Short mmCIF file of C-alpha atoms and ligand atoms in Angstrom, two decimals:
data_model
loop_
_atom_site.label_atom_id
_atom_site.label_comp_id
_atom_site.label_asym_id
_atom_site.label_seq_id
_atom_site.Cartn_x
_atom_site.Cartn_y
_atom_site.Cartn_z
CA MET A 1369 49.82 -34.44 31.46
CA SER A 1370 47.50 -36.51 33.54
CA GLU A 1371 44.02 -35.49 34.44
CA ASN A 1372 43.86 -33.48 37.62
CA PRO A 1373 41.21 -34.86 39.92
CA GLU A 1374 41.38 -31.73 41.99
CA THR A 1375 39.66 -29.73 39.29
CA THR A 1376 36.30 -30.54 40.88
CA PRO A 1377 35.03 -27.36 42.58
CA ALA A 1378 37.08 -26.77 45.70
CA GLY A 1379 33.96 -25.67 47.57
CA GLY A 1380 32.84 -29.06 48.79
CA SER A 1381 34.86 -31.59 50.62
CA LEU A 1382 34.21 -34.85 52.23
CA ALA A 1383 35.47 -35.82 55.60
CA ASP A 1384 34.70 -39.46 56.11
CA ARG A 1385 35.63 -40.27 59.57
CA VAL A 1386 36.53 -43.74 60.58
CA THR A 1387 35.40 -44.30 64.11
CA LYS A 1388 37.61 -45.84 66.73
CA PRO A 1389 37.78 -49.61 66.62
CA ASP A 1390 35.28 -51.20 68.96
CA GLU A 1391 37.42 -51.94 71.97
CA SER A 1392 35.57 -55.12 72.82
CA LYS A 1393 36.12 -56.42 69.30
CA PRO A 1394 39.54 -55.35 68.07
CA THR A 1395 39.10 -57.07 64.71
CA ASP A 1396 35.60 -55.76 64.11
CA SER A 1397 35.24 -55.89 60.37
CA SER A 1398 32.55 -53.21 60.31
CA ASN A 1399 35.27 -50.72 61.06
CA VAL A 1400 38.35 -52.35 59.69
CA SER A 1401 37.14 -53.77 56.43
CA ALA A 1402 33.55 -52.71 56.03
CA ALA A 1403 33.41 -53.81 52.43
CA PRO A 1404 35.57 -56.75 51.47
CA LYS A 1405 38.68 -55.70 49.58
CA GLU A 1406 37.72 -52.05 49.80
CA ASP A 1407 40.29 -49.49 48.86
CA GLY A 1408 43.46 -51.37 48.44
CA ALA A 1409 43.84 -52.80 51.85
CA SER A 1410 43.84 -56.49 51.38
CA ALA A 1411 41.17 -58.09 53.48
CA PRO A 1412 42.69 -59.89 56.44
CA ALA A 1413 44.59 -63.02 55.49
CA GLN A 1414 44.57 -61.95 51.90
CA GLY A 1415 48.08 -60.53 51.73
CA SER A 1416 50.51 -61.20 48.98
CA ALA A 1417 52.12 -64.16 50.63
CA GLU A 1418 49.63 -66.41 48.91
CA LEU A 1419 49.55 -65.64 45.27
CA GLU A 1420 47.04 -68.22 44.11
CA GLU A 1421 44.30 -66.56 42.09
CA PRO A 1422 40.89 -68.16 42.12
CA ASP A 1423 40.40 -68.88 38.43
CA TYR A 1424 43.83 -69.91 37.32
CA THR A 1425 46.98 -71.41 38.62
CA VAL A 1426 49.35 -68.60 39.46
CA ALA A 1427 51.44 -70.01 42.28
CA VAL A 1428 54.64 -67.99 42.30
CA LYS A 1429 56.29 -68.56 45.60
CA LEU A 1430 56.76 -65.22 47.28
CA SER A 1431 59.32 -66.73 49.62
CA ASP A 1432 61.55 -67.52 46.62
CA LEU A 1433 61.32 -63.96 45.32
CA GLN A 1434 62.03 -62.57 48.76
CA ALA A 1435 65.12 -64.76 49.05
CA ASP A 1436 66.63 -63.46 45.80
CA PRO A 1437 68.96 -60.50 46.52
CA ASN A 1438 68.31 -59.07 43.05
CA ASN A 1439 64.56 -58.96 43.54
CA PRO A 1440 62.94 -55.75 44.84
CA LEU A 1441 60.99 -57.89 47.28
CA PHE A 1442 64.19 -59.26 48.88
CA SER A 1443 64.99 -58.72 52.52
CA VAL A 1444 67.28 -60.19 55.13
CA LYS A 1445 65.38 -58.84 58.08
CA SER A 1446 61.99 -59.66 59.52
CA PHE A 1447 59.36 -57.09 60.57
CA GLU A 1448 60.22 -57.98 64.18
CA ASP A 1449 63.86 -56.98 63.52
CA LEU A 1450 62.64 -53.54 62.44
CA GLY A 1451 61.53 -52.75 65.97
CA LEU A 1452 57.81 -52.40 65.34
CA ASP A 1453 55.27 -52.33 68.15
CA ALA A 1454 53.61 -55.70 68.90
CA ARG A 1455 50.15 -54.33 67.99
CA ILE A 1456 51.43 -53.20 64.62
CA LEU A 1457 53.07 -56.59 64.04
CA LYS A 1458 49.71 -58.18 64.79
CA GLY A 1459 48.11 -55.97 62.12
CA LEU A 1460 50.77 -57.03 59.59
CA SER A 1461 50.21 -60.63 60.43
CA THR A 1462 46.46 -60.37 59.73
CA MET A 1463 47.43 -58.97 56.34
CA ASN A 1464 49.65 -61.98 55.78
CA PHE A 1465 52.77 -59.81 55.41
CA ARG A 1466 55.48 -62.25 56.43
CA LYS A 1467 58.69 -60.46 55.42
CA PRO A 1468 59.42 -56.88 54.42
CA SER A 1469 60.28 -55.97 50.83
CA LYS A 1470 63.57 -54.28 50.00
CA VAL A 1471 62.15 -50.75 50.21
CA GLN A 1472 60.44 -51.52 53.51
CA GLU A 1473 63.60 -52.98 54.97
CA ARG A 1474 65.69 -50.03 53.85
CA ALA A 1475 63.22 -47.21 54.47
CA LEU A 1476 61.88 -48.15 57.89
CA PRO A 1477 65.11 -47.76 59.89
CA LEU A 1478 65.73 -44.41 58.17
CA LEU A 1479 62.17 -43.25 58.77
CA MET A 1480 61.85 -44.42 62.36
CA SER A 1481 65.18 -43.18 63.70
CA ASN A 1482 65.24 -40.18 66.03
CA PRO A 1483 65.49 -37.26 65.66
CA PRO A 1484 63.24 -37.79 62.62
CA LYS A 1485 64.82 -37.16 59.22
CA ASN A 1486 63.15 -36.48 55.89
CA LEU A 1487 63.15 -39.19 53.23
CA VAL A 1488 62.90 -39.28 49.46
CA GLY A 1489 62.17 -42.90 48.59
CA GLN A 1490 61.92 -44.64 45.25
CA SER A 1491 60.99 -48.24 44.54
CA GLN A 1492 59.32 -50.09 41.67
CA SER A 1493 55.52 -50.19 41.38
CA GLY A 1494 53.81 -52.74 43.58
CA THR A 1495 56.73 -53.26 45.97
CA GLY A 1496 55.07 -52.02 49.15
CA LYS A 1497 55.85 -48.31 49.51
CA THR A 1498 52.49 -47.71 51.21
CA ALA A 1499 53.34 -50.00 54.11
CA ALA A 1500 56.73 -48.30 54.45
CA PHE A 1501 55.23 -44.88 55.15
CA VAL A 1502 52.19 -46.17 57.04
CA LEU A 1503 54.32 -48.23 59.45
CA ASN A 1504 56.45 -45.18 60.26
CA ILE A 1505 53.32 -43.13 60.95
CA LEU A 1506 51.69 -45.78 63.12
CA SER A 1507 54.94 -46.09 65.07
CA ARG A 1508 55.09 -42.36 65.72
CA LEU A 1509 51.49 -41.77 66.85
CA ASP A 1510 50.82 -40.89 70.46
CA LEU A 1511 47.28 -42.09 71.16
CA SER A 1512 47.51 -41.88 74.95
CA THR A 1513 44.71 -39.34 75.43
CA GLU A 1514 41.41 -38.70 73.69
CA GLN A 1515 42.58 -35.24 72.71
CA LEU A 1516 45.65 -36.68 71.01
CA GLN A 1517 43.54 -39.27 69.21
CA MET A 1518 41.36 -36.46 67.83
CA THR A 1519 44.17 -34.15 66.72
CA PRO A 1520 45.89 -34.91 63.39
CA GLN A 1521 49.46 -36.10 63.97
CA ALA A 1522 50.15 -37.32 60.43
CA LEU A 1523 49.01 -36.11 57.03
CA ILE A 1524 49.24 -38.16 53.84
CA LEU A 1525 48.61 -36.42 50.53
CA ALA A 1526 47.80 -38.39 47.38
CA PRO A 1527 46.94 -37.16 43.87
CA THR A 1528 43.50 -38.77 43.58
CA ARG A 1529 40.53 -39.58 45.78
CA GLU A 1530 40.79 -43.25 44.81
CA LEU A 1531 44.37 -43.45 46.06
CA ALA A 1532 43.56 -41.51 49.23
CA ARG A 1533 40.69 -43.88 50.02
CA GLN A 1534 42.91 -46.85 49.27
CA ILE A 1535 45.55 -45.63 51.74
CA VAL A 1536 42.85 -45.15 54.39
CA GLY A 1537 41.92 -48.81 53.84
CA VAL A 1538 45.53 -49.90 54.39
CA ILE A 1539 45.86 -47.87 57.62
CA GLN A 1540 42.56 -49.27 58.90
CA ILE A 1541 43.77 -52.82 58.60
CA MET A 1542 47.41 -52.29 59.57
CA GLY A 1543 46.46 -50.17 62.57
CA GLN A 1544 43.41 -52.14 63.68
CA PHE A 1545 44.98 -53.13 67.01
CA LEU A 1546 46.03 -49.59 67.92
CA GLU A 1547 43.43 -48.47 70.39
CA GLY A 1548 42.21 -44.92 69.78
CA LEU A 1549 43.37 -44.64 66.17
CA VAL A 1550 40.98 -42.47 64.15
CA ILE A 1551 41.48 -41.89 60.43
CA GLY A 1552 40.01 -39.03 58.40
CA THR A 1553 39.56 -38.90 54.63
CA ALA A 1554 39.83 -35.44 53.08
CA VAL A 1555 38.69 -35.69 49.46
CA PRO A 1556 36.34 -33.50 47.38
CA ALA A 1557 32.72 -34.01 48.36
CA ASP A 1558 29.72 -34.14 46.06
CA SER A 1559 28.44 -30.65 45.32
CA ASN A 1560 25.90 -30.29 48.14
CA ALA A 1561 27.65 -32.20 50.93
CA ARG A 1562 29.16 -30.37 53.91
CA PRO A 1563 32.59 -31.33 55.18
CA SER A 1564 32.83 -32.59 58.73
CA LYS A 1565 35.61 -31.69 61.15
CA MET A 1566 38.86 -33.65 60.99
CA ASP A 1567 38.87 -34.85 64.59
CA CYS A 1568 41.22 -37.73 63.95
CA SER A 1569 44.80 -38.94 64.48
CA VAL A 1570 45.72 -39.38 60.80
CA VAL A 1571 44.38 -37.50 57.76
CA VAL A 1572 44.64 -38.87 54.23
CA GLY A 1573 43.51 -36.61 51.43
CA THR A 1574 44.04 -34.77 48.21
CA PRO A 1575 46.05 -31.52 48.47
CA GLY A 1576 43.36 -29.05 47.41
CA THR A 1577 40.81 -30.35 49.87
CA VAL A 1578 43.30 -30.54 52.72
CA GLN A 1579 44.49 -27.01 52.07
CA ASP A 1580 40.89 -25.83 52.03
CA MET A 1581 40.11 -27.63 55.29
CA ILE A 1582 43.08 -26.09 57.06
CA LYS A 1583 42.10 -22.65 55.78
CA LYS A 1584 38.51 -23.10 57.00
CA ARG A 1585 39.78 -24.50 60.32
CA ILE A 1586 38.04 -27.80 59.70
CA MET A 1587 41.42 -29.40 60.16
CA ASN A 1588 43.89 -28.42 62.86
CA PRO A 1589 47.45 -28.79 61.54
CA THR A 1590 49.33 -27.72 64.69
CA GLY A 1591 49.91 -31.23 66.04
CA LEU A 1592 51.28 -32.70 62.80
CA LYS A 1593 54.52 -34.66 63.09
CA VAL A 1594 54.70 -36.37 59.70
CA LEU A 1595 53.81 -35.25 56.17
CA VAL A 1596 53.82 -37.87 53.39
CA LEU A 1597 53.46 -37.17 49.67
CA ASP A 1598 52.59 -40.38 47.86
CA GLU A 1599 53.28 -40.32 44.11
CA ALA A 1600 55.45 -37.36 45.02
CA ASP A 1601 56.89 -36.69 41.56
CA ASN A 1602 53.39 -36.39 40.13
CA MET A 1603 52.24 -34.20 42.98
CA LEU A 1604 55.16 -31.80 42.74
CA ASP A 1605 55.30 -31.67 38.94
CA GLN A 1606 51.66 -30.96 38.13
CA GLN A 1607 50.97 -27.27 38.12
CA GLY A 1608 47.82 -27.25 40.26
CA LEU A 1609 48.78 -30.08 42.58
CA GLY A 1610 52.32 -28.78 43.13
CA ASP A 1611 51.06 -25.37 44.22
CA GLN A 1612 48.52 -26.94 46.54
CA CYS A 1613 51.20 -29.13 48.14
CA ILE A 1614 53.44 -26.13 48.72
CA ARG A 1615 50.60 -24.13 50.23
CA ALA A 1616 49.56 -27.04 52.45
CA LYS A 1617 53.17 -27.44 53.62
CA ALA A 1618 53.36 -23.73 54.46
CA MET A 1619 50.36 -24.13 56.80
CA ILE A 1620 51.82 -26.94 58.93
CA PRO A 1621 54.58 -26.92 61.58
CA ARG A 1622 58.08 -26.53 60.15
CA THR A 1623 59.30 -29.39 62.28
CA VAL A 1624 57.33 -32.13 60.48
CA GLN A 1625 59.16 -35.09 59.06
CA ILE A 1626 58.65 -34.92 55.28
CA VAL A 1627 58.44 -38.20 53.41
CA LEU A 1628 58.22 -38.42 49.61
CA PHE A 1629 57.60 -41.70 47.82
CA SER A 1630 57.18 -42.72 44.19
CA ALA A 1631 58.23 -45.37 41.70
CA THR A 1632 59.51 -42.57 39.45
CA PHE A 1633 61.50 -39.40 40.08
CA PRO A 1634 62.51 -37.79 36.77
CA ALA A 1635 65.67 -35.71 37.23
CA HIS A 1636 64.00 -32.28 37.19
CA VAL A 1637 61.46 -33.32 39.83
CA TYR A 1638 64.13 -34.98 41.94
CA ARG A 1639 65.92 -31.67 42.33
CA TYR A 1640 62.66 -30.06 43.32
CA ALA A 1641 61.86 -32.92 45.71
CA ASN A 1642 65.10 -32.22 47.53
CA LYS A 1643 64.02 -28.65 48.10
CA PHE A 1644 60.60 -29.75 49.33
CA ALA A 1645 62.18 -32.28 51.71
CA PRO A 1646 65.52 -30.70 52.66
CA ALA A 1647 68.47 -32.75 53.93
CA ALA A 1648 66.56 -35.94 53.24
CA ASN A 1649 67.82 -39.49 53.34
CA GLU A 1650 67.50 -40.96 49.88
CA ILE A 1651 66.57 -44.33 48.43
CA THR A 1652 66.86 -44.28 44.66
CA LEU A 1653 66.72 -46.67 41.72
CA GLN A 1654 68.87 -46.83 38.64
CA HIS A 1655 67.16 -46.14 35.33
CA GLU A 1656 67.34 -49.76 34.22
CA GLU A 1657 65.90 -51.02 37.51
CA LEU A 1658 62.57 -49.29 37.01
CA THR A 1659 60.61 -51.96 35.14
CA VAL A 1660 59.01 -54.82 37.00
CA GLU A 1661 60.14 -58.20 35.72
CA GLY A 1662 56.84 -59.96 36.30
CA ILE A 1663 55.07 -57.71 33.79
CA LYS A 1664 55.23 -59.05 30.25
CA GLN A 1665 55.11 -56.09 27.89
CA LEU A 1666 53.54 -56.58 24.45
CA TYR A 1667 52.15 -54.47 21.64
CA MET A 1668 49.52 -54.97 18.99
CA ASP A 1669 49.45 -53.39 15.53
CA CYS A 1670 46.11 -51.83 14.65
CA ASN A 1671 45.67 -50.15 11.27
CA THR A 1672 43.01 -47.69 12.30
CA ASP A 1673 41.27 -46.37 15.40
CA GLU A 1674 38.33 -48.61 14.59
CA GLU A 1675 40.68 -51.59 14.54
CA LYS A 1676 41.81 -50.66 18.07
CA TYR A 1677 38.22 -51.01 19.16
CA GLN A 1678 37.75 -54.30 17.31
CA ASN A 1679 40.91 -55.71 18.85
CA LEU A 1680 39.75 -54.71 22.31
CA VAL A 1681 36.48 -56.55 21.74
CA GLN A 1682 38.43 -59.58 20.48
CA LEU A 1683 40.44 -59.48 23.70
CA TYR A 1684 37.33 -59.40 25.90
CA GLY A 1685 37.58 -63.07 26.88
CA LEU A 1686 41.14 -62.49 28.10
CA LEU A 1687 40.25 -59.26 29.87
CA THR A 1688 37.94 -61.21 32.13
CA VAL A 1689 40.36 -64.04 33.00
CA GLY A 1690 41.30 -61.88 35.98
CA SER A 1691 40.50 -58.17 36.09
CA SER A 1692 41.82 -55.64 33.62
CA ILE A 1693 42.28 -51.92 33.16
CA ILE A 1694 42.04 -50.20 29.76
CA PHE A 1695 43.78 -46.82 29.64
CA VAL A 1696 42.57 -44.26 27.12
CA ARG A 1697 43.63 -40.68 26.43
CA THR A 1698 40.42 -38.75 27.07
CA ARG A 1699 37.38 -38.94 29.30
CA ALA A 1700 35.16 -38.79 26.23
CA SER A 1701 36.71 -41.86 24.64
CA ALA A 1702 36.45 -43.80 27.94
CA VAL A 1703 32.73 -43.12 28.02
CA GLU A 1704 32.27 -43.82 24.33
CA ILE A 1705 34.09 -47.17 24.42
CA GLU A 1706 32.14 -48.17 27.52
CA LYS A 1707 28.81 -47.32 25.86
CA ARG A 1708 29.65 -49.18 22.70
CA MET A 1709 30.88 -52.29 24.48
CA VAL A 1710 27.91 -52.37 26.82
CA ALA A 1711 25.54 -51.97 23.83
CA GLU A 1712 27.23 -55.00 22.28
CA GLY A 1713 26.53 -57.04 25.40
CA HIS A 1714 29.88 -56.81 27.23
CA THR A 1715 30.16 -55.98 30.91
CA VAL A 1716 32.53 -53.04 31.37
CA ALA A 1717 32.68 -49.96 33.59
CA SER A 1718 34.41 -46.62 33.23
CA LEU A 1719 35.93 -44.21 35.73
CA THR A 1720 37.11 -40.73 34.85
CA GLY A 1721 37.63 -37.45 36.66
CA GLY A 1722 34.52 -36.14 34.92
CA VAL A 1723 32.02 -37.63 37.34
CA GLU A 1724 31.14 -36.78 40.93
CA GLY A 1725 33.00 -38.36 43.80
CA SER A 1726 30.42 -40.76 45.13
CA GLN A 1727 29.84 -42.18 41.65
CA ARG A 1728 33.58 -42.68 41.26
CA ASP A 1729 33.67 -44.42 44.63
CA ALA A 1730 30.92 -46.81 43.55
CA VAL A 1731 32.78 -47.74 40.34
CA ILE A 1732 36.17 -48.37 41.98
CA ASP A 1733 34.52 -50.31 44.81
CA SER A 1734 32.78 -52.62 42.36
CA PHE A 1735 36.05 -53.10 40.49
CA ARG A 1736 37.83 -54.01 43.72
CA SER A 1737 35.14 -56.46 44.71
CA GLY A 1738 35.32 -58.13 41.29
CA ASP A 1739 31.74 -57.23 40.33
CA ALA A 1740 33.17 -55.16 37.49
CA LYS A 1741 36.13 -56.95 35.91
CA VAL A 1742 36.96 -54.59 33.05
CA LEU A 1743 37.58 -50.93 33.83
CA ILE A 1744 38.07 -48.27 31.18
CA THR A 1745 39.81 -45.19 32.54
CA THR A 1746 42.16 -42.28 31.94
CA ASN A 1747 45.44 -41.42 33.65
CA VAL A 1748 43.39 -40.67 36.76
CA LEU A 1749 43.91 -44.30 37.80
CA ALA A 1750 47.42 -44.69 36.39
CA ARG A 1751 49.10 -44.33 39.76
CA GLY A 1752 49.04 -46.19 43.01
CA ILE A 1753 45.85 -48.19 42.56
CA ASP A 1754 46.38 -51.64 44.00
CA VAL A 1755 43.96 -54.36 42.91
CA SER A 1756 45.76 -57.67 43.07
CA THR A 1757 43.49 -59.46 40.57
CA VAL A 1758 44.51 -57.17 37.69
CA SER A 1759 46.35 -59.48 35.30
CA LEU A 1760 46.03 -57.41 32.13
CA VAL A 1761 46.56 -53.72 31.38
CA VAL A 1762 45.79 -52.30 27.95
CA ASN A 1763 47.24 -49.03 26.72
CA TYR A 1764 44.47 -48.34 24.22
CA ASP A 1765 46.30 -45.04 23.67
CA ILE A 1766 50.00 -44.69 24.45
CA PRO A 1767 50.48 -42.14 27.26
CA GLU A 1768 51.74 -38.88 25.85
CA GLU A 1769 53.27 -35.67 27.17
CA TYR A 1770 51.24 -32.50 26.80
CA SER A 1771 52.55 -28.98 26.43
CA SER A 1772 50.16 -26.02 26.91
CA GLY A 1773 47.29 -28.44 26.48
CA GLN A 1774 48.63 -29.73 23.16
CA ARG A 1775 49.75 -33.27 22.36
CA THR A 1776 53.47 -33.49 21.68
CA ASN A 1777 53.96 -36.98 20.19
CA THR A 1778 56.43 -37.51 23.01
CA PRO A 1779 55.78 -40.51 25.23
CA ASP A 1780 55.04 -39.89 28.88
CA PHE A 1781 57.56 -42.42 30.22
CA GLN A 1782 56.56 -42.14 33.85
CA THR A 1783 52.88 -42.63 33.15
CA TYR A 1784 53.64 -45.68 30.97
CA LEU A 1785 55.50 -47.26 33.87
CA HIS A 1786 52.80 -46.45 36.41
CA ARG A 1787 50.02 -47.67 34.12
CA ILE A 1788 51.60 -51.06 33.43
CA GLY A 1789 52.43 -51.26 37.14
CA ARG A 1790 48.72 -51.71 37.94
CA THR A 1791 49.45 -55.37 37.24
CA GLY A 1792 52.32 -57.61 38.38
CA ARG A 1793 52.02 -56.42 41.98
CA PHE A 1794 54.24 -57.79 44.71
CA GLY A 1795 55.63 -60.67 42.67
CA ARG A 1796 52.52 -61.45 40.68
CA ILE A 1797 52.55 -62.01 36.95
CA GLY A 1798 50.83 -59.58 34.59
CA VAL A 1799 50.56 -58.65 30.94
CA ALA A 1800 50.56 -55.12 29.49
CA ILE A 1801 49.47 -54.65 25.86
CA SER A 1802 49.90 -51.34 24.04
CA PHE A 1803 47.86 -50.63 20.91
CA VAL A 1804 49.73 -48.96 18.07
CA SER A 1805 47.67 -47.54 15.22
CA ASN A 1806 49.93 -45.05 13.48
CA ARG A 1807 53.52 -44.01 12.96
CA ASN A 1808 53.52 -41.56 15.90
CA GLU A 1809 52.34 -44.21 18.31
CA TRP A 1810 54.84 -46.67 16.94
CA GLU A 1811 57.64 -44.14 17.42
CA MET A 1812 56.51 -43.42 20.96
CA LEU A 1813 56.51 -47.11 21.82
CA ARG A 1814 60.00 -47.49 20.39
CA LYS A 1815 61.18 -44.59 22.56
CA ILE A 1816 59.62 -46.21 25.61
CA GLN A 1817 61.48 -49.42 24.83
CA ASP A 1818 64.78 -47.53 24.44
CA HIS A 1819 64.20 -45.43 27.53
CA PHE A 1820 63.61 -48.36 29.85
CA GLN A 1821 65.92 -50.74 27.99
CA CYS A 1822 63.13 -53.28 27.90
CA VAL A 1823 61.68 -55.59 25.27
CA ILE A 1824 58.12 -54.99 24.11
CA ASP A 1825 57.15 -57.96 21.90
CA ARG A 1826 54.70 -57.76 19.01
CA ILE A 1827 51.53 -59.83 19.14
CA ASP A 1828 50.66 -61.39 15.80
CA THR A 1829 46.91 -60.93 15.40
CA SER A 1830 46.53 -63.08 12.28
CA ASP A 1831 45.36 -65.97 14.45
CA TRP A 1832 43.29 -64.89 17.45
CA ASP A 1833 43.16 -68.36 18.96
CA GLU A 1834 46.92 -68.32 19.08
CA VAL A 1835 46.95 -64.80 20.60
CA GLU A 1836 44.56 -65.95 23.27
CA GLU A 1837 46.54 -69.06 24.06
CA MET A 1838 49.83 -67.15 24.23
CA ILE A 1839 48.49 -64.47 26.59
CA LYS A 1840 46.63 -66.97 28.75
CA LYS A 1841 49.79 -69.02 29.01
CA THR A 1842 51.77 -65.97 30.12
CA ILE A 1843 49.22 -65.02 32.74
CA LYS A 1844 48.97 -68.60 33.98
CA ASN A 1845 52.65 -69.42 33.77
CA THR A 1846 53.83 -69.86 37.32
CA ARG A 1847 57.38 -69.22 36.21
CA ALA A 1848 56.72 -66.39 33.79
CA GLN A 1849 58.97 -64.23 35.89
CA ALA A 1850 61.98 -66.46 35.29
CA ASP A 1851 61.09 -66.92 31.62
CA PHE A 1852 60.79 -63.19 31.12
CA VAL A 1853 64.17 -62.53 32.65
CA GLN A 1854 65.71 -65.08 30.31
CA SER A 1855 63.99 -63.65 27.23
CA ASN A 1856 65.66 -60.35 27.95
N1 LIG B 1443 55.80 -57.19 53.04
C1 LIG B 1443 54.76 -57.53 52.32
N2 LIG B 1443 54.35 -58.82 52.25
C2 LIG B 1443 53.29 -59.18 51.49
N3 LIG B 1443 52.57 -58.30 50.72
C3 LIG B 1443 52.92 -57.00 50.75
C4 LIG B 1443 54.03 -56.55 51.56
N4 LIG B 1443 54.16 -55.22 51.39
C5 LIG B 1443 53.18 -54.84 50.54
N5 LIG B 1443 52.45 -55.90 50.15
C6 LIG B 1443 51.31 -55.89 49.19
O1 LIG B 1443 51.86 -55.52 47.94
C7 LIG B 1443 50.90 -54.79 47.18
C8 LIG B 1443 51.56 -53.53 46.61
O2 LIG B 1443 51.87 -52.62 47.65
P1 LIG B 1443 51.74 -51.05 47.45
O3 LIG B 1443 50.41 -50.70 46.89
O4 LIG B 1443 52.15 -50.41 48.71
O5 LIG B 1443 52.84 -50.82 46.32
P2 LIG B 1443 53.55 -49.46 45.88
O6 LIG B 1443 55.01 -49.70 45.94
O7 LIG B 1443 53.00 -48.32 46.63
O8 LIG B 1443 53.11 -49.40 44.35
P3 LIG B 1443 52.81 -48.13 43.38
O9 LIG B 1443 54.14 -47.58 42.98
O10 LIG B 1443 52.08 -48.72 42.23
O11 LIG B 1443 52.00 -47.15 44.17
C9 LIG B 1443 49.75 -54.51 48.12
O12 LIG B 1443 48.68 -55.38 47.80
C10 LIG B 1443 50.27 -54.82 49.50
O13 LIG B 1443 49.26 -55.32 50.34
#
């Protein structure tokens, strides 16, 4: 299964505290968006309502998608109709969120009603699940005294440090007008750093670190009202992470509202999710609704492993049209491909669970800012990461299930969906190319196609100019979404 970022020694942990917004300057960017585009939160006025990308002419009208009842971004209501506080609405407006998506419109009334009820929520990748759980939390916070501001009232658990930091970025911007809001990040620290106390209103972290902080009394869980598990199926299904989530839950008040979100909930995890969040309201998707229509799925035949590498190099020009993510099976091959490409004069970066936290932070931050446009990684970044400029995802290796540490030649359907979902976010157009170099990989791709009832077209590599033109056209095509629906 996917790499577990929590395998870094549990000893250290990092508690980045975000100070209270400067009251004289409610939009102070030093607090709200210290680095432009850091950690997922779109910089103000950079929300998805405007989909023009700088280098090419993607101009899908979000309003059209949101007016189509069959689209996951559709809604009849406005954010105002959902009964949100004026200060929260102001935060949404700086993010350029004009209308809720389907999951936001459906989840928010369920989440915000009183007495609070648990929720298990499913919606396609890139359709705004983060805002759904963050808006509920911001609505439930009581920040009326300094003591309340400094005592955790909501806890969000995510499987990786990158996703936890990204969620912090979203809360910072969405909650920037809530006076007294303090956000704490609980992720593994570099080996010699000491964790600082979680004196904050909301904690976002990875389960192992949070559990450790509660145990060491660095975090006080007694005032918690909401617990969110993002990428919940992954969190509950992975041996280490699942145990940590259960232990963390056992340490917090029984009365918390439990909220589980993911784009995927395979049947066996769904049953488990219902135990973790008893008597929950449910928002689910049908099997055939899982794929995102704006993502054009393709595959490329490669005769050998070496040919995979050569094809990747051939694609380099396309990889840098926007930003792109290359997914490989192991940390070692991520590093090796990076080294080789850099030696040949290409600009690429790699991020794996094998390096220390602060180094990982530097790599993802430079990818978000656009300094690094091509990122080679493992499953560690398969889930949740939201970088709107990603127009191309490459499955250098098809994601595969593991059993007792051994490869099984069985595709990991969920991971495939999450990986390709790093592009095509909130109505954008994206391309996902899977490399196939042997019979096993070909079989796995065929199973993926059958499983999701989707079409994965072959790219003919006999003429690279043609390949380039075809992919560029797809990325640039303002109506690729409509074309893709028709081709299915
Ligand atoms: N109502 C909205 N209007 C405009 N943009 C939105 C809205 N809701 C969310 N977005 C944007 O859509 C993008 C995807 O949102 P988000 O990361 O929450 O998706 P997700 O459903 O959690 O995806 P994943 O399953 O991959 O984690 C983000 O850039 C976010 O800012």
